């Protein structure tokens, strides 16, 4: 497979993140069209997207380090000033269930302690959300707040939070899709404490922050990336006006 000739200035990190995520997304759509099913489709998607992103990064950002869900963790990244944090296929289960569109590709750049660029492509939706052209979240269109949750295992504490806020739960797949649902005004918050890793939310958080959303750990503390331990188990992404009430609820009630 050959990649499309880029039309953007790939020396720009924001433009490169978008292009790379969209190239991987296009490759995943090709894999999905091959007639594979179940575990075979999941494995093929993971492998194809990882291979393509690794190749693009090696070609266009050869001096940078990479942290990926689908590759060995090279600890030299811990002393690097630039690290790309990628999830080649976020929402593998949803990807393996055509025609579901709630899966994504994550490409983020961490530089000198901060997330500086990011893109989340939702190929089956035909959209990419990024720091290259940040969306400004529109005024809320729903009467009641909406909280994005896992479609298979919504945590009990989020159900209690929804009661406190008078909110509705909106089930969907993929961590990145849940964060983008707040950017898209499909949901107003995503609150998670069931365990994630840096690649699950680095790109979504970069995009959400650029859109003006509140992002933190569930106790309100900062999200820190490029750590030795890549576990980042909990997350809040929400409209700024909901942040204080959500953080206060979690601090008071916990996540058990």
CSV table of C-alpha atoms in Angstrom, one decimal:
chain,number,residue,atom,x,y,z
A,1,UNK,CA,0.0,0.0,0.0
A,2,UNK,CA,1.3,3.5,-0.8
A,3,UNK,CA,0.2,6.5,1.1
A,4,UNK,CA,-1.4,9.5,-0.5
A,5,UNK,CA,0.8,12.4,-1.5
A,6,UNK,CA,0.5,15.0,1.3
A,7,UNK,CA,-1.0,18.4,0.4
A,8,UNK,CA,-0.3,19.9,3.8
A,9,UNK,CA,3.0,21.2,5.1
A,10,UNK,CA,4.3,18.2,7.0
A,11,UNK,CA,7.0,20.1,8.7
A,12,UNK,CA,4.1,21.5,10.9
A,13,UNK,CA,3.4,19.1,13.7
A,14,UNK,CA,-0.3,19.8,13.8
A,15,UNK,CA,-0.7,19.1,10.1
A,16,UNK,CA,1.5,16.0,10.3
A,17,UNK,CA,-0.6,14.6,13.1
A,18,UNK,CA,-3.8,15.0,11.0
A,19,UNK,CA,-2.2,13.5,7.9
A,20,UNK,CA,-0.8,10.5,9.7
A,21,UNK,CA,-4.0,9.8,11.5
A,22,UNK,CA,-6.0,10.0,8.3
A,23,UNK,CA,-3.6,7.8,6.4
A,24,UNK,CA,-3.9,5.2,9.1
A,25,UNK,CA,-7.7,5.6,9.1
A,26,UNK,CA,-7.8,5.0,5.3
A,27,UNK,CA,-5.7,1.9,5.7
A,28,UNK,CA,-8.0,0.6,8.4
A,29,UNK,CA,-11.0,1.1,6.1
A,30,UNK,CA,-9.2,-1.0,3.5
A,31,UNK,CA,-8.6,-3.7,6.0
A,32,UNK,CA,-12.2,-3.6,7.1
A,33,UNK,CA,-13.4,-4.1,3.6
A,34,UNK,CA,-11.4,-7.4,3.1
A,35,UNK,CA,-14.1,-9.6,4.6
A,36,UNK,CA,-12.3,-10.6,7.7
A,37,UNK,CA,-14.2,-11.1,10.9
A,38,UNK,CA,-13.8,-11.2,14.7
A,39,UNK,CA,-10.3,-11.7,16.1
A,40,UNK,CA,-8.7,-12.0,12.6
A,41,UNK,CA,-10.1,-8.5,11.7
A,42,UNK,CA,-9.0,-7.0,15.0
A,43,UNK,CA,-5.4,-8.3,14.7
A,44,UNK,CA,-5.2,-7.3,11.0
A,45,UNK,CA,-6.4,-3.7,11.9
A,46,UNK,CA,-4.0,-3.3,14.8
A,47,UNK,CA,-1.0,-4.6,12.7
A,48,UNK,CA,-1.8,-2.6,9.6
A,49,UNK,CA,-2.3,0.8,11.4
A,50,UNK,CA,0.8,0.3,13.5
A,51,UNK,CA,3.0,-0.5,10.5
A,52,UNK,CA,1.8,2.5,8.6
A,53,UNK,CA,2.1,5.0,11.5
A,54,UNK,CA,5.6,3.6,12.4
A,55,UNK,CA,6.7,4.0,8.8
A,56,UNK,CA,5.4,7.6,8.5
A,57,UNK,CA,7.0,8.6,11.8
A,58,UNK,CA,10.3,7.1,10.8
A,59,UNK,CA,10.2,8.9,7.4
A,60,UNK,CA,9.0,12.3,8.6
A,61,UNK,CA,10.1,12.5,12.2
A,62,UNK,CA,13.2,10.3,12.4
A,63,UNK,CA,14.7,12.1,15.3
A,64,UNK,CA,11.6,11.8,17.6
A,65,UNK,CA,10.7,9.0,19.9
A,66,UNK,CA,7.5,7.0,19.8
A,67,UNK,CA,5.2,5.5,22.4
A,68,UNK,CA,2.6,3.2,20.9
A,69,UNK,CA,0.1,0.7,22.3
A,70,UNK,CA,1.2,-1.8,19.5
A,71,UNK,CA,5.0,-1.6,19.9
A,72,UNK,CA,7.8,-2.3,22.4
A,73,UNK,CA,8.2,0.6,24.8
A,74,UNK,CA,11.6,2.2,24.1
A,75,UNK,CA,12.6,3.8,27.4
A,76,UNK,CA,14.9,6.2,25.7
A,77,UNK,CA,11.8,8.3,25.3
A,78,UNK,CA,12.1,9.2,29.0
A,79,UNK,CA,15.0,11.5,28.3
A,80,UNK,CA,13.7,12.7,24.9
A,81,UNK,CA,12.3,16.2,24.4
A,82,UNK,CA,9.8,15.0,21.7
A,83,UNK,CA,7.7,11.8,21.9
A,84,UNK,CA,4.8,10.9,19.6
A,85,UNK,CA,2.1,9.0,21.6
A,86,UNK,CA,-0.1,6.9,19.3
A,87,UNK,CA,-2.9,4.5,19.4
A,88,UNK,CA,-3.1,3.0,15.9
A,89,UNK,CA,-6.6,1.6,16.5
A,90,UNK,CA,-8.6,2.8,19.5
A,91,UNK,CA,-11.8,0.8,19.8
A,92,UNK,CA,-10.7,-2.5,18.3
A,93,UNK,CA,-13.9,-4.2,19.3
A,94,UNK,CA,-16.0,-1.6,17.6
A,95,UNK,CA,-13.8,-1.7,14.5
A,96,UNK,CA,-14.5,-5.5,14.3
A,97,UNK,CA,-18.3,-4.9,14.2
A,98,UNK,CA,-19.1,-3.1,10.9
A,99,UNK,CA,-20.7,-0.8,10.3
A,100,UNK,CA,-20.0,0.7,13.7
A,101,UNK,CA,-18.2,4.1,13.5
A,102,UNK,CA,-17.2,4.6,17.1
A,103,UNK,CA,-13.5,3.7,16.7
A,104,UNK,CA,-10.5,6.0,16.1
A,105,UNK,CA,-6.9,6.6,15.4
A,106,UNK,CA,-4.9,8.7,17.9
A,107,UNK,CA,-1.7,10.7,17.1
A,108,UNK,CA,-0.3,13.1,19.7
A,109,UNK,CA,3.0,14.9,20.2
A,110,UNK,CA,4.4,15.4,23.7
A,111,UNK,CA,7.1,18.0,23.8
A,112,UNK,CA,9.1,19.1,26.9
A,113,UNK,CA,6.4,18.2,29.4
A,114,UNK,CA,3.3,19.2,27.4
A,115,UNK,CA,1.0,17.8,24.8
A,116,UNK,CA,1.5,20.2,21.9
A,117,UNK,CA,-0.3,18.6,18.9
A,118,UNK,CA,-2.9,16.0,18.4
A,119,UNK,CA,-5.3,14.4,16.0
A,120,UNK,CA,-8.2,12.0,16.4
A,121,UNK,CA,-9.5,10.5,13.2
A,122,UNK,CA,-12.8,8.7,13.1
A,123,UNK,CA,-12.5,7.1,9.7
A,124,UNK,CA,-15.9,5.5,9.5
A,125,UNK,CA,-17.5,8.8,10.4
A,126,UNK,CA,-15.4,10.6,7.8
A,127,UNK,CA,-14.1,13.2,10.3
A,128,UNK,CA,-10.8,14.2,12.0
A,129,UNK,CA,-10.6,16.4,15.1
A,130,UNK,CA,-7.3,18.1,15.7
A,131,UNK,CA,-5.2,20.9,17.1
A,132,UNK,CA,-4.5,22.0,13.6
A,133,UNK,CA,-8.0,23.5,13.3
A,134,UNK,CA,-9.5,23.4,16.8
A,135,UNK,CA,-13.3,23.2,17.1
A,136,UNK,CA,-14.9,25.6,19.4
A,137,UNK,CA,-17.5,23.7,21.3
A,138,UNK,CA,-21.0,25.1,20.6
A,139,UNK,CA,-23.5,26.1,23.3
A,140,UNK,CA,-25.0,23.0,24.8
A,141,UNK,CA,-28.0,21.8,22.8
A,142,UNK,CA,-29.5,19.5,25.4
A,143,UNK,CA,-31.7,20.3,28.4
A,144,UNK,CA,-30.0,17.7,30.6
A,145,UNK,CA,-26.3,17.1,30.8
A,146,UNK,CA,-25.1,14.0,28.9
A,147,UNK,CA,-22.3,11.8,30.1
A,148,UNK,CA,-20.5,9.4,27.6
A,149,UNK,CA,-19.9,5.9,29.1
A,150,UNK,CA,-18.8,2.5,28.0
A,151,UNK,CA,-21.5,0.6,26.1
A,152,UNK,CA,-20.5,-2.6,27.8
A,153,UNK,CA,-19.5,-1.7,31.4
A,154,UNK,CA,-20.5,1.8,32.6
A,155,UNK,CA,-19.0,2.3,36.1
A,156,UNK,CA,-21.4,2.5,39.0
A,157,UNK,CA,-20.0,5.7,40.3
A,158,UNK,CA,-20.8,7.4,37.0
A,159,UNK,CA,-24.4,6.3,37.3
A,160,UNK,CA,-24.5,8.0,40.8
A,161,UNK,CA,-22.8,11.1,39.3
A,162,UNK,CA,-25.5,11.2,36.6
A,163,UNK,CA,-28.2,11.2,39.3
A,164,UNK,CA,-26.5,14.0,41.1
A,165,UNK,CA,-26.2,16.1,37.9
A,166,UNK,CA,-29.6,15.1,36.5
A,167,UNK,CA,-27.7,13.8,33.5
A,168,UNK,CA,-28.4,11.1,30.9
A,169,UNK,CA,-25.9,8.4,30.1
A,170,UNK,CA,-24.8,8.0,26.4
A,171,UNK,CA,-23.2,4.6,25.7
A,172,UNK,CA,-20.5,4.4,23.0
A,173,UNK,CA,-17.1,2.7,22.3
A,174,UNK,CA,-13.5,3.9,22.1
A,175,UNK,CA,-12.0,6.3,24.6
A,176,UNK,CA,-11.2,8.7,21.9
A,177,UNK,CA,-14.7,8.7,20.5
A,178,UNK,CA,-16.1,9.4,24.0
A,179,UNK,CA,-13.8,12.4,24.3
A,180,UNK,CA,-14.7,13.6,20.8
A,181,UNK,CA,-18.4,13.3,21.7
A,182,UNK,CA,-17.9,16.2,24.1
A,183,UNK,CA,-16.1,18.2,21.4
A,184,UNK,CA,-19.0,17.4,19.0
A,185,UNK,CA,-21.8,18.3,21.5
A,186,UNK,CA,-23.0,14.7,21.4
A,187,UNK,CA,-22.1,14.5,25.1
A,188,UNK,CA,-21.2,17.1,27.8
A,189,UNK,CA,-18.8,15.0,29.8
A,190,UNK,CA,-16.7,11.9,29.8
A,191,UNK,CA,-15.7,10.6,33.3
A,192,UNK,CA,-13.6,7.4,33.5
A,193,UNK,CA,-11.9,5.5,36.3
A,194,UNK,CA,-11.7,2.0,34.9
A,195,UNK,CA,-8.0,2.1,33.8
A,196,UNK,CA,-6.4,3.6,30.7
A,197,UNK,CA,-3.0,4.2,29.3
A,198,UNK,CA,-1.3,7.3,27.9
A,199,UNK,CA,-2.1,6.4,24.3
A,200,UNK,CA,-5.8,6.0,25.1
A,201,UNK,CA,-6.2,9.7,25.9
A,202,UNK,CA,-3.2,11.8,24.9
A,203,UNK,CA,-4.4,12.8,21.4
A,204,UNK,CA,-8.1,13.2,22.6
A,205,UNK,CA,-7.0,15.4,25.5
A,206,UNK,CA,-4.8,17.5,23.2
A,207,UNK,CA,-7.8,18.0,20.9
A,208,UNK,CA,-10.3,18.6,23.8
A,209,UNK,CA,-8.0,21.2,25.4
A,210,UNK,CA,-7.6,23.1,22.1
A,211,UNK,CA,-11.4,23.1,21.9
A,212,UNK,CA,-11.7,24.8,25.3
A,213,UNK,CA,-12.8,21.8,27.3
A,214,UNK,CA,-11.8,21.0,30.9
A,215,UNK,CA,-9.4,18.0,31.2
A,216,UNK,CA,-8.0,16.4,34.4
A,217,UNK,CA,-7.6,13.3,36.5
A,218,UNK,CA,-10.8,12.5,38.4
A,219,UNK,CA,-9.4,14.2,41.5
A,220,UNK,CA,-8.8,17.4,39.5
A,221,UNK,CA,-5.1,17.0,39.3
A,222,UNK,CA,-3.1,17.4,36.1
A,223,UNK,CA,-2.8,14.7,33.4
A,224,UNK,CA,0.9,13.9,33.0
A,225,UNK,CA,2.4,12.1,30.0
A,226,UNK,CA,5.6,10.4,28.9
A,227,UNK,CA,6.1,8.7,32.3
A,228,UNK,CA,8.0,5.5,33.0
A,229,UNK,CA,4.6,3.9,34.1
A,230,UNK,CA,2.3,4.6,31.1
A,231,UNK,CA,-0.8,3.8,33.1
A,232,UNK,CA,-3.2,6.8,33.3
A,233,UNK,CA,-6.2,5.1,34.9
A,234,UNK,CA,-8.7,7.9,35.2
A,235,UNK,CA,-9.9,11.0,33.3
A,236,UNK,CA,-12.4,13.8,33.2
A,237,UNK,CA,-13.2,15.7,30.0
A,238,UNK,CA,-16.2,18.0,30.2
A,239,UNK,CA,-17.6,21.4,29.5
A,240,UNK,CA,-16.0,24.0,31.8
A,241,UNK,CA,-19.2,24.8,33.6
A,242,UNK,CA,-19.6,21.2,34.8
A,243,UNK,CA,-16.0,20.7,36.0
A,244,UNK,CA,-16.3,21.9,39.6
A,245,UNK,CA,-19.4,19.8,40.3
A,246,UNK,CA,-17.9,16.7,38.8
A,247,UNK,CA,-14.6,17.0,40.6
A,248,UNK,CA,-16.3,17.7,43.9
A,249,UNK,CA,-18.6,14.7,43.5
A,250,UNK,CA,-15.6,12.3,42.8
A,251,UNK,CA,-13.6,13.8,45.7
A,252,UNK,CA,-16.6,13.2,48.0
A,253,UNK,CA,-17.8,9.9,46.8
A,254,UNK,CA,-14.8,8.2,45.2
A,255,UNK,CA,-15.0,5.9,42.2
A,256,UNK,CA,-15.7,2.5,43.9
